[in-house]
Tab-separated table of C-alpha atoms and ligand atoms in Angstrom:
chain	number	residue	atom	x	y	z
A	25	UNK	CA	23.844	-15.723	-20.942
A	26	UNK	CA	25.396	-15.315	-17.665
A	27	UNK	CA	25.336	-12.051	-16.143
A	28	UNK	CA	29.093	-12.202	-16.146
A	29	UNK	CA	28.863	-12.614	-20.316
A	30	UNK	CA	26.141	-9.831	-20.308
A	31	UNK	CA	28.235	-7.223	-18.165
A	32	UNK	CA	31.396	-8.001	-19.986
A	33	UNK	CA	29.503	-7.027	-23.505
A	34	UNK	CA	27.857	-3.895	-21.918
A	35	UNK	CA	31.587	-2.868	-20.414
A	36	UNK	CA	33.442	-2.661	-23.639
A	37	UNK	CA	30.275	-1.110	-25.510
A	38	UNK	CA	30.376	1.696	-23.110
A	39	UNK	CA	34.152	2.294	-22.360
A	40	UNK	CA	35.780	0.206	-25.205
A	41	UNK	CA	38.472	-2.627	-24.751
A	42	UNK	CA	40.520	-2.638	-21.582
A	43	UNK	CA	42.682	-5.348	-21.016
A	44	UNK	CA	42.734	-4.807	-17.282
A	45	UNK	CA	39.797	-5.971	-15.740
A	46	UNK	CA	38.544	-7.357	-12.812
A	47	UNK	CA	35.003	-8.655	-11.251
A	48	UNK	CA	33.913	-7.895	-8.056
A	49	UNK	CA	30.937	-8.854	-5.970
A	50	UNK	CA	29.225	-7.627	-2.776
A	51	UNK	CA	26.328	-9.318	-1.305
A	52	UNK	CA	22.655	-7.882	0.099
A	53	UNK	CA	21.748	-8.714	3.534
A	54	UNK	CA	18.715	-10.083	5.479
A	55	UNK	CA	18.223	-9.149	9.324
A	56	UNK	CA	16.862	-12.128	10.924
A	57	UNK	CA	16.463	-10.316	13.967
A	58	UNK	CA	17.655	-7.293	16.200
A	59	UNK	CA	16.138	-4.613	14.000
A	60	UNK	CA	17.004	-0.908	15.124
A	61	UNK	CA	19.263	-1.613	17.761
A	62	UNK	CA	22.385	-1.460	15.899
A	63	UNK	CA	22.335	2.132	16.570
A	64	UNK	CA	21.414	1.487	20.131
A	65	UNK	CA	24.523	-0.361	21.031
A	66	UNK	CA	22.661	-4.038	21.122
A	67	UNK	CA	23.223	-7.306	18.967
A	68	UNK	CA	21.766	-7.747	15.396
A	69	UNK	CA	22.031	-11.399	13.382
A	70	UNK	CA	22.234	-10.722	9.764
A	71	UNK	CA	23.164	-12.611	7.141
A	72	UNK	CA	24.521	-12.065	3.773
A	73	UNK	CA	22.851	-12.971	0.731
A	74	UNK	CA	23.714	-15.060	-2.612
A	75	UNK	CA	22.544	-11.952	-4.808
A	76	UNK	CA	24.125	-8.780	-4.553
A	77	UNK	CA	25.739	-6.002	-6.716
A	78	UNK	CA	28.760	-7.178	-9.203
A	79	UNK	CA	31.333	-4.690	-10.893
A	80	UNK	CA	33.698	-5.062	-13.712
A	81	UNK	CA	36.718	-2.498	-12.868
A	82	UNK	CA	39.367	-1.584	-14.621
A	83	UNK	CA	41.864	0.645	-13.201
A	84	UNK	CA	42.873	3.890	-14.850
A	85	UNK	CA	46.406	5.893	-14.324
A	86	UNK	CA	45.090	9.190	-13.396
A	87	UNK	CA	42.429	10.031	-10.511
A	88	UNK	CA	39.165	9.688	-12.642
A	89	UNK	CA	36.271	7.127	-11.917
A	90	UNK	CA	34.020	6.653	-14.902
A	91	UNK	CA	30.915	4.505	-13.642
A	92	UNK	CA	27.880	3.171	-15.565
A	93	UNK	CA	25.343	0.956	-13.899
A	94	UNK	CA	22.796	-1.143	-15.782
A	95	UNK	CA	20.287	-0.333	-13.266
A	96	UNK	CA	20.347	3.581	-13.764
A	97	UNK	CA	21.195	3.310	-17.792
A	98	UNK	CA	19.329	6.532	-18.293
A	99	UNK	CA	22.070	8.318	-15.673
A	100	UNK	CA	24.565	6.980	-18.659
A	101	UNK	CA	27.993	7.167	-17.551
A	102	UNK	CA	28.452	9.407	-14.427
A	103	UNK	CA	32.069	10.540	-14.039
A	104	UNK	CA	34.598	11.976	-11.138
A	105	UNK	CA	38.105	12.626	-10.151
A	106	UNK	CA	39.249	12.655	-6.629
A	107	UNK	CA	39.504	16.305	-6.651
A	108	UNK	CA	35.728	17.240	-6.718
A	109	UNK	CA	33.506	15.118	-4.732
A	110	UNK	CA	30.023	16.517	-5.099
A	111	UNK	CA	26.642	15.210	-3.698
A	112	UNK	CA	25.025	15.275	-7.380
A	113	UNK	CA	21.367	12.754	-6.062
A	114	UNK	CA	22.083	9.635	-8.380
A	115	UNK	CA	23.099	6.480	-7.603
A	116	UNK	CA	27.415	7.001	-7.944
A	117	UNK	CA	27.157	9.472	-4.637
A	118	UNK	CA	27.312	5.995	-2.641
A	119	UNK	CA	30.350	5.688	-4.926
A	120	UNK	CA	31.946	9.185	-4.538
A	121	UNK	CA	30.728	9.179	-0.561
A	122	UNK	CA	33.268	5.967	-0.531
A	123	UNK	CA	36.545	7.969	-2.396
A	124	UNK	CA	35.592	11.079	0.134
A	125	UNK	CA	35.537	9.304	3.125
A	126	UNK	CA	38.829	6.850	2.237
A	127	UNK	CA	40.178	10.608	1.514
A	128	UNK	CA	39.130	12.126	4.542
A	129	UNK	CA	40.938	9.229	6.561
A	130	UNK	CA	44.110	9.602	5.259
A	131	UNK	CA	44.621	7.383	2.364
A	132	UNK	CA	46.202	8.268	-0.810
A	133	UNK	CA	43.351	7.312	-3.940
A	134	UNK	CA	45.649	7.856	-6.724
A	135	UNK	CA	44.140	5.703	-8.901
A	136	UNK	CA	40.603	5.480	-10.250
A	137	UNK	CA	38.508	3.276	-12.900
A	138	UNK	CA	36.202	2.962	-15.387
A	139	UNK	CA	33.335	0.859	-13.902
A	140	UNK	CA	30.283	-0.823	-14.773
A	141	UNK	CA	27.575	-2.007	-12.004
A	142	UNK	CA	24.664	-4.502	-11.801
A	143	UNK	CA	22.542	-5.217	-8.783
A	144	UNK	CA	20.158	-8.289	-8.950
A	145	UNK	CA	18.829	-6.550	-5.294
A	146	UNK	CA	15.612	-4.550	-5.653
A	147	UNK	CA	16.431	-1.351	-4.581
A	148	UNK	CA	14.669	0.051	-1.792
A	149	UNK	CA	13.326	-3.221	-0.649
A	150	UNK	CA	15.094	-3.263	2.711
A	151	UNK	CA	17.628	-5.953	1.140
A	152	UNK	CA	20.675	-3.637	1.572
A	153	UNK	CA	21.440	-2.213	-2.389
A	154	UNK	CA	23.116	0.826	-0.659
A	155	UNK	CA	25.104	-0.543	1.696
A	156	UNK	CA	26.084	-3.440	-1.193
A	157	UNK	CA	27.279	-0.711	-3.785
A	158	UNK	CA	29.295	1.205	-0.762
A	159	UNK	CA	31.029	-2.148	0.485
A	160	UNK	CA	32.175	-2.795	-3.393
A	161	UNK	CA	32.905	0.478	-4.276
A	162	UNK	CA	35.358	0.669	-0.798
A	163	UNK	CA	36.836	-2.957	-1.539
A	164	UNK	CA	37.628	-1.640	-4.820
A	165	UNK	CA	38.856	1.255	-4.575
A	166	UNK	CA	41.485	-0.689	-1.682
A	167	UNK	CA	42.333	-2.987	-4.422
A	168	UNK	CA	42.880	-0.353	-6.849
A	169	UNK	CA	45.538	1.746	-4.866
A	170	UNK	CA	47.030	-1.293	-3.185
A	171	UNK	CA	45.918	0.032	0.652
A	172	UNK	CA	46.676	-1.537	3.537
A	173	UNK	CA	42.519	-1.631	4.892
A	174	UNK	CA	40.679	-4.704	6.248
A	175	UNK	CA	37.210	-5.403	5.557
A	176	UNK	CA	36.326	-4.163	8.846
A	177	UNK	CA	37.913	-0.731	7.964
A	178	UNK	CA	35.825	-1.073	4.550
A	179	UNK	CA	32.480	-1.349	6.171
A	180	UNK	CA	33.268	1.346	9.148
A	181	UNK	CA	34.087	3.451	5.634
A	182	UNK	CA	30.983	2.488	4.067
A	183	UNK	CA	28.973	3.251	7.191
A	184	UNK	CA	30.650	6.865	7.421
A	185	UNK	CA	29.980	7.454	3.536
A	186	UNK	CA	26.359	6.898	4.306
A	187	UNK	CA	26.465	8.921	7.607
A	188	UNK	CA	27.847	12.095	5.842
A	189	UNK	CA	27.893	12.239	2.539
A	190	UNK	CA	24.179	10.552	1.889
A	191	UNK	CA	22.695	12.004	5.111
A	192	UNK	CA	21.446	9.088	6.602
A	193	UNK	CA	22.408	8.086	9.805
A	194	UNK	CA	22.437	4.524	9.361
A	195	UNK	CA	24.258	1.829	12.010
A	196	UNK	CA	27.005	-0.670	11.253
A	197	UNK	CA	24.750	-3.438	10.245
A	198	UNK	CA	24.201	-3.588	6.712
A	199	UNK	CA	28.015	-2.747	5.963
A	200	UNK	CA	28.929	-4.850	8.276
A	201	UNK	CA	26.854	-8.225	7.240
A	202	UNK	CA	27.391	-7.477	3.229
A	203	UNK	CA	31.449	-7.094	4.205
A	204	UNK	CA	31.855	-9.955	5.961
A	205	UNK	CA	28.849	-12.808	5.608
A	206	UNK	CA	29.884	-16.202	5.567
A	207	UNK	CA	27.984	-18.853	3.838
A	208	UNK	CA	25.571	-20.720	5.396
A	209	UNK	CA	26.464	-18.589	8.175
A	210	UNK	CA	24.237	-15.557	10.104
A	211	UNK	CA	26.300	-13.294	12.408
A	212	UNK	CA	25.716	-12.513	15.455
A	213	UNK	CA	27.153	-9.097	15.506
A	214	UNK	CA	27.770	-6.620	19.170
A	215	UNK	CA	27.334	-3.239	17.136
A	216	UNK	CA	29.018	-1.814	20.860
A	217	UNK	CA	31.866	-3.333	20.328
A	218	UNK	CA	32.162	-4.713	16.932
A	219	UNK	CA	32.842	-8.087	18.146
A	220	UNK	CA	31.527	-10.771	16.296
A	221	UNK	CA	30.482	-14.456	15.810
A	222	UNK	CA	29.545	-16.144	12.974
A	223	UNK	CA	26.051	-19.186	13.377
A	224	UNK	CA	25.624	-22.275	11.328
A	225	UNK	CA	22.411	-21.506	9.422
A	226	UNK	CA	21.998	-24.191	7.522
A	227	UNK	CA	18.619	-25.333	9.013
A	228	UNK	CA	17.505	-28.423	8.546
A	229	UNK	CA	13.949	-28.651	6.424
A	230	UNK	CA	13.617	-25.287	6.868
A	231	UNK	CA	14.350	-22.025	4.753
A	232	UNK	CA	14.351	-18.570	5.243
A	233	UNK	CA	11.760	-17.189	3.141
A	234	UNK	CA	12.302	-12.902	1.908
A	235	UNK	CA	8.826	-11.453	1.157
A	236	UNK	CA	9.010	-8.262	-0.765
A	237	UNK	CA	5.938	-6.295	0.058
A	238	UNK	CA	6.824	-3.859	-3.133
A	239	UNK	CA	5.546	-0.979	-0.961
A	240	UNK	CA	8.648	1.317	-1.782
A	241	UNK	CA	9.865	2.876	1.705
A	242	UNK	CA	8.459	6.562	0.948
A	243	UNK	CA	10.166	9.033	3.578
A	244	UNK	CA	11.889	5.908	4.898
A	245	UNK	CA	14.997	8.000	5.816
A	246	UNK	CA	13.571	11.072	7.583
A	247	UNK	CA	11.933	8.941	9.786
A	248	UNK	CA	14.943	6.230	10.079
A	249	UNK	CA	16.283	9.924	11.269
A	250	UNK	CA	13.865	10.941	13.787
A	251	UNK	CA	13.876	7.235	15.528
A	252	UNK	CA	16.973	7.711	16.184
A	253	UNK	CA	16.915	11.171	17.223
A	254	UNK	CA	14.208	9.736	19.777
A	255	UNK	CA	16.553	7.308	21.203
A	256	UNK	CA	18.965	9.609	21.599
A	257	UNK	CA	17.647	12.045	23.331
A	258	UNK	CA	15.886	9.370	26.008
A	259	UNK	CA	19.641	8.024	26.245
A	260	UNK	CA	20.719	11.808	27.365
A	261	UNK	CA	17.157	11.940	29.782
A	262	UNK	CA	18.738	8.347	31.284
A	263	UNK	CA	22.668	9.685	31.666
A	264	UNK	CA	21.552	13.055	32.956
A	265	UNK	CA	19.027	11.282	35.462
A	266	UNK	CA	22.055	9.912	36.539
A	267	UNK	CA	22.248	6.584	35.336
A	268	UNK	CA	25.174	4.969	34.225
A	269	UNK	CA	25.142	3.609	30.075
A	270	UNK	CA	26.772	4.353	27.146
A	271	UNK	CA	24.146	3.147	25.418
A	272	UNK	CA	20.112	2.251	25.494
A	273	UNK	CA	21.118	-1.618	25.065
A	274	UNK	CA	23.193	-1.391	27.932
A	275	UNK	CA	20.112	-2.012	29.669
A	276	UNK	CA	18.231	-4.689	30.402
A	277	UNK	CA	14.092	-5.242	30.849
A	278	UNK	CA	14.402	-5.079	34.600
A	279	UNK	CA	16.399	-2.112	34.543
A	280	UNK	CA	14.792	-0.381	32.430
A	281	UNK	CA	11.540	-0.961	34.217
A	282	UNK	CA	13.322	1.148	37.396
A	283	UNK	CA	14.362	3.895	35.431
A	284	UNK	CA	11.988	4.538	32.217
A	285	UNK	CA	10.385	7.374	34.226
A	286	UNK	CA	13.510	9.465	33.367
A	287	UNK	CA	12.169	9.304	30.183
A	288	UNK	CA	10.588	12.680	29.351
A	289	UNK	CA	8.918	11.789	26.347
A	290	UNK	CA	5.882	9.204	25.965
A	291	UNK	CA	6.940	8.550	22.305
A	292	UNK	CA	10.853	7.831	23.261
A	293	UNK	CA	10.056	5.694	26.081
A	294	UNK	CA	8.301	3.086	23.866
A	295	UNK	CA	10.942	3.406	21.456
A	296	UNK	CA	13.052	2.145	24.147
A	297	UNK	CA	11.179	-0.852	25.074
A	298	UNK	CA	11.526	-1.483	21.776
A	299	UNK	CA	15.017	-1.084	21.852
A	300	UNK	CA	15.804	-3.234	25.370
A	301	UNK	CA	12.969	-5.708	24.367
A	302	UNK	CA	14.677	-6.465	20.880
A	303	UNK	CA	18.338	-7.047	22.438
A	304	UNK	CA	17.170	-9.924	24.700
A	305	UNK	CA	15.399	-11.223	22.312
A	306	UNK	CA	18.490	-11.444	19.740
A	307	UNK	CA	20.471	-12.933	22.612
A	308	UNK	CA	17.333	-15.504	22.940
A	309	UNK	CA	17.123	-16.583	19.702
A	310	UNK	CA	20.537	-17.667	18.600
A	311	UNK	CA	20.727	-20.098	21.995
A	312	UNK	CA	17.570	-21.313	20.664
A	313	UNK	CA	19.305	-21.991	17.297
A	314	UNK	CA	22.146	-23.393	19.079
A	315	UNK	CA	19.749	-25.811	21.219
A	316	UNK	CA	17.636	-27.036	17.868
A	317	UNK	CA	14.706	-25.007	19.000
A	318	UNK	CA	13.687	-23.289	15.915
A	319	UNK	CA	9.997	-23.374	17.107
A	320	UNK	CA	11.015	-20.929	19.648
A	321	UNK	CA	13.343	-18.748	17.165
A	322	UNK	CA	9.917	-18.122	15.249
A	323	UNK	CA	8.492	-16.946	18.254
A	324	UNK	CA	11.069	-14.429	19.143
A	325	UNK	CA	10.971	-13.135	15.116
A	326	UNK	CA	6.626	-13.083	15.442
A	327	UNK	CA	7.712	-10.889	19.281
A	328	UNK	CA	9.695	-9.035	17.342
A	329	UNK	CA	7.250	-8.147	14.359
A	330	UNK	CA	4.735	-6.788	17.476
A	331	UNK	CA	7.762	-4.531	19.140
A	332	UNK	CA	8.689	-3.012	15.814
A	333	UNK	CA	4.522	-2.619	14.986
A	334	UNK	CA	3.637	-1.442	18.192
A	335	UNK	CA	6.473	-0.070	20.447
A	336	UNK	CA	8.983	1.426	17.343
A	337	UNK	CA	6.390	2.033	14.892
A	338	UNK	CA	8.066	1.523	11.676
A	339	UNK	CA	6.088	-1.276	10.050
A	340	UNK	CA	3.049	-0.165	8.214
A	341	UNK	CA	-0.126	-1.407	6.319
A	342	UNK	CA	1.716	-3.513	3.993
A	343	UNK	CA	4.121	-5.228	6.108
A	344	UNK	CA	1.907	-6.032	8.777
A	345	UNK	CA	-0.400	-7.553	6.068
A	346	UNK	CA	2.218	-9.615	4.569
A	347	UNK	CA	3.542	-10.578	8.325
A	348	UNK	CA	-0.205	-11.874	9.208
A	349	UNK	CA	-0.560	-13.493	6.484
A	350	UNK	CA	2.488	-15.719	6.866
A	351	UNK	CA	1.576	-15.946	10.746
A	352	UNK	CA	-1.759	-18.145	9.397
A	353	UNK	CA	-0.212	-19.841	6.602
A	354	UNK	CA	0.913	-23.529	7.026
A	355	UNK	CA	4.675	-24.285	7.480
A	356	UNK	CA	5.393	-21.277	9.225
A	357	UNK	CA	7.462	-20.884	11.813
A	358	UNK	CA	8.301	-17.245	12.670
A	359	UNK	CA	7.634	-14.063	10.606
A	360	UNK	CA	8.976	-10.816	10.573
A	361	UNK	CA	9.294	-7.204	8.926
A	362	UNK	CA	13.380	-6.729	8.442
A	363	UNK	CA	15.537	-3.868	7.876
A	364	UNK	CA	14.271	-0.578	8.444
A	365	UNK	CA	11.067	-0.746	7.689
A	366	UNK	CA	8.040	1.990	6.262
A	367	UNK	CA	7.902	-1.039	3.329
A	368	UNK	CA	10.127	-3.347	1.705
A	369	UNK	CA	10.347	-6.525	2.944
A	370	UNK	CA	9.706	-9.104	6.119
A	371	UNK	CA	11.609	-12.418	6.272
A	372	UNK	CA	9.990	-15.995	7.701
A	373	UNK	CA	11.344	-19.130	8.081
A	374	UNK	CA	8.756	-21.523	6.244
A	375	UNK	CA	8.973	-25.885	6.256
A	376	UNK	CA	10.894	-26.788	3.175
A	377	UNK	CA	7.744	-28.718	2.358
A	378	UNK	CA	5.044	-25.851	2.637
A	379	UNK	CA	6.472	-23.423	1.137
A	380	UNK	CA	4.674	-24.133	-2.370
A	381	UNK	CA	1.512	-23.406	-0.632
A	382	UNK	CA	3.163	-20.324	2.034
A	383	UNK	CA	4.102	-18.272	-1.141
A	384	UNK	CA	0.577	-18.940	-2.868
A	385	UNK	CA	-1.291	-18.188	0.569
A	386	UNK	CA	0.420	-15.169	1.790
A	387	UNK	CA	0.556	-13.580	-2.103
A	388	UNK	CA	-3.038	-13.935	-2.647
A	389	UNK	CA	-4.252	-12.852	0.637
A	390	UNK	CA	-1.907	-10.055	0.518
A	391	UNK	CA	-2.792	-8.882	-2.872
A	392	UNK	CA	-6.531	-9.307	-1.637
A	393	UNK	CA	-5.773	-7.171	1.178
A	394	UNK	CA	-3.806	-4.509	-0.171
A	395	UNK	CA	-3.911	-4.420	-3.709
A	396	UNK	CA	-0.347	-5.174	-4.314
A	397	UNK	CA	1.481	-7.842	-5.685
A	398	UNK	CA	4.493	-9.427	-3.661
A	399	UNK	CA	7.182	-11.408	-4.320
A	400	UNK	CA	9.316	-14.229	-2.779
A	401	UNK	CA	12.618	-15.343	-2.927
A	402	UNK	CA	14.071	-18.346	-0.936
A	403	UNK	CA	17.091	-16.919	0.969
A	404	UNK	CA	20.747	-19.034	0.171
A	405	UNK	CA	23.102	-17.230	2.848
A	406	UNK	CA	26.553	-16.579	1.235
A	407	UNK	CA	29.604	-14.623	1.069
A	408	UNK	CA	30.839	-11.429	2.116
A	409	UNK	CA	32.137	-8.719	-0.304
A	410	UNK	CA	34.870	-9.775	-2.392
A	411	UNK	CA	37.348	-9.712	-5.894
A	412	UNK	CA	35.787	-12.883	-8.119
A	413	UNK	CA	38.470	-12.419	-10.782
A	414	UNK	CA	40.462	-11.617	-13.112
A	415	UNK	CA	38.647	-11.238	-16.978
B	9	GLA	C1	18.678	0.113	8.057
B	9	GLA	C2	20.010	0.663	8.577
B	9	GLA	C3	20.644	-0.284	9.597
B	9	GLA	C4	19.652	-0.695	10.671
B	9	GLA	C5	18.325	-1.134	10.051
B	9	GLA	C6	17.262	-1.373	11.098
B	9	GLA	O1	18.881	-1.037	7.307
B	9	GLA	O2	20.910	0.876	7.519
B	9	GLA	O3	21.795	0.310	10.159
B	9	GLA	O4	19.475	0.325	11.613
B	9	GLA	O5	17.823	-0.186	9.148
B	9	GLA	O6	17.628	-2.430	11.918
């Protein structure tokens, strides 16, 4: 059965017949480089992925969302109005963090739904689940009331919904590459100025390769917090020093080298050259994929596996296994950790005709090495969030 047939039975078992209904999608994402600079001001290239988070939704008169997601069944159906948006730790606070924050803007939410979600994303695995259930939830509730909001307004929405009503003080880029991926196109996204590019991806006997370490990211957030916390405060040590950026990506490696000694802590300024390191290399990499010279985009994504190991600190046992392994297998040609990090997953682009022997080199020396079993899925790069149709 498809999953659409699946969903559909699952819908009317749990909130009956409705002969309004619609089917939405939103993609995950997969950072193919510029990790933990979106926050910094720099450049990040993500692109969306063919799997993602679907929703049947039918809209209801009054203000109530009733939501059920096949990945949380034991939750059972978790309901709302628009009057009382609590924080209640389950899944559906992406959901209500959405209707607050559309609220909070100014937007009239008259109308809510029954809904019913399924993610084919493994949650947790750095892939983007949250971010994929915020962008759907905001394109349908926009759809639902008939507002006047672009997708770029949806994913600045979803951003703020994870901000402050999850607590995590996320960038633009997941939001941002689940809202508006292209197929067989990565973006190359200025999170400064939101100004964006899309980059034929289709590469030529080459794939991009997701390896999920299945290390869930334990305490992933409160240190995604303190990072940036670290950042920020070397960015104050910079402007009150007297130097002149909005943001650490302003700079680049030169300049930084002439002022890092403003930098009163040993632990920020390495998070820095982490920061300034990773930008050029983003800017690096996509002329090399304009200029055919995907040997030297592996290099920049192996460069930036060592900043993120070494300088930001936020890869781990498990990724750094994985990522070594898939440095030594055959076919390779770059290797990564993306995303935030602590666990989850690393990306690689891999020869279209090794990768038969990649996945059975890097799993077995990986589960050698750390006891755990990983898994692989060959990246197709699709669409951004969107309504799939009527049913
Ligand atoms: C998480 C965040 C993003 C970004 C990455 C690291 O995915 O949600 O905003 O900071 O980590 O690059």
């Amino acid at each position: 059965m498809e999953i659409q047939e699946i969903m559909l039975k699952k819908f009317v078992e749990v909130f009956g017949d409705k002969e309004n209904k619609e089917l939405f999608f939103t993609p995950g994402r997969v950072n193919l480089i510029g990790e933990h600079i979106d926050y910094n001001g720099g450049f990040v290239f993500p692109c969306a992925l063919s799997f993602g988070t679907y929703a049947i939704c039918s809209k209801r008169e009054d203000n109530i969302f009733r939501m059920y997601s096949m990945n949380f069944e034991k939750d059972g159906v978790v309901e709302f109005s628009t009057d009382k948006l609590v924080k209640a730790d389950v899944w559906a606070d992406y959901c209500k963090g959405i209707v607050d924050i559309f609220i909070k803007k100014g937007y009239e939410v008259k109308n809510g739904a029954d809904i019913l979600f399924f993610g084919n994303i493994p949650n947790g695995a750095g892939l983007s689940s949250s971010a994929s259930l915020e962008v759907l939830m905001g394109t349908m509730v926009r759809d639902l009331n008939e507002l006047d909001v672009d997708m770029v307004e949806i994913v600045k929405i979803g951003q703020m919904a994870e901000n402050q009503f999850i607590g995590v003080s996320c960038g633009i880029m997941d939001q941002f590459a689940v809202g508006m991926g292209k197929e067989d196109q990565a973006i190359l996204l200025d999170c400064n100025t939101l100004d964006y590019k899309y980059v034929p991806i289709k590469l030529e006997d080459v794939s991009i390769v997701i390896m999920n370490t299945n290390k869930r990211r334990g305490l992933a957030d409160s240190k995604y917090n303190e990072r940036r916390a670290s950042c920020e405060a070397a960015l104050k040590d910079l402007q009150d020093a007297g130097v002149e950026i909005k943001n650490i990506c302003d700079l680049n490696m030169e300049e930084f080298d002439k002022v890092k000694h403003f930098i009163k802590s040993d632990e920020a300024l390495v998070r820095v050259r982490h920061a300034v390191s990773e930008n050029v290399r983003v800017l690096e990499s996509v002329e090399s994929l304009k200029a055919n010279d995907i040997a030297k985009f592996g290099k920049l994504m192996n460069e930036s596996h060592i900043s993120l190991r070494d300088d930001y600190e936020v890869t781990g046992k498990e990724l750094d296994s994985i990522v070594a392994a898939a440095w030594d297998a055959e076919g390779v040609i770059g290797a990564r950790m993306t995303g935030a990090g602590f666990g989850g997953c690393a990306v690689s682009l891999v020869k279209n005709s090794s990768i038969d022997s990649f996945i059975k080199y890097v799993g077995e020396r990986y589960t050698k090495e750390t006891g755990l079993k990983a898994d692989f899925y060959i990246a197709n790069v699709g669409e951004g969030s969107r309504k799939l149709g009527d049913l």
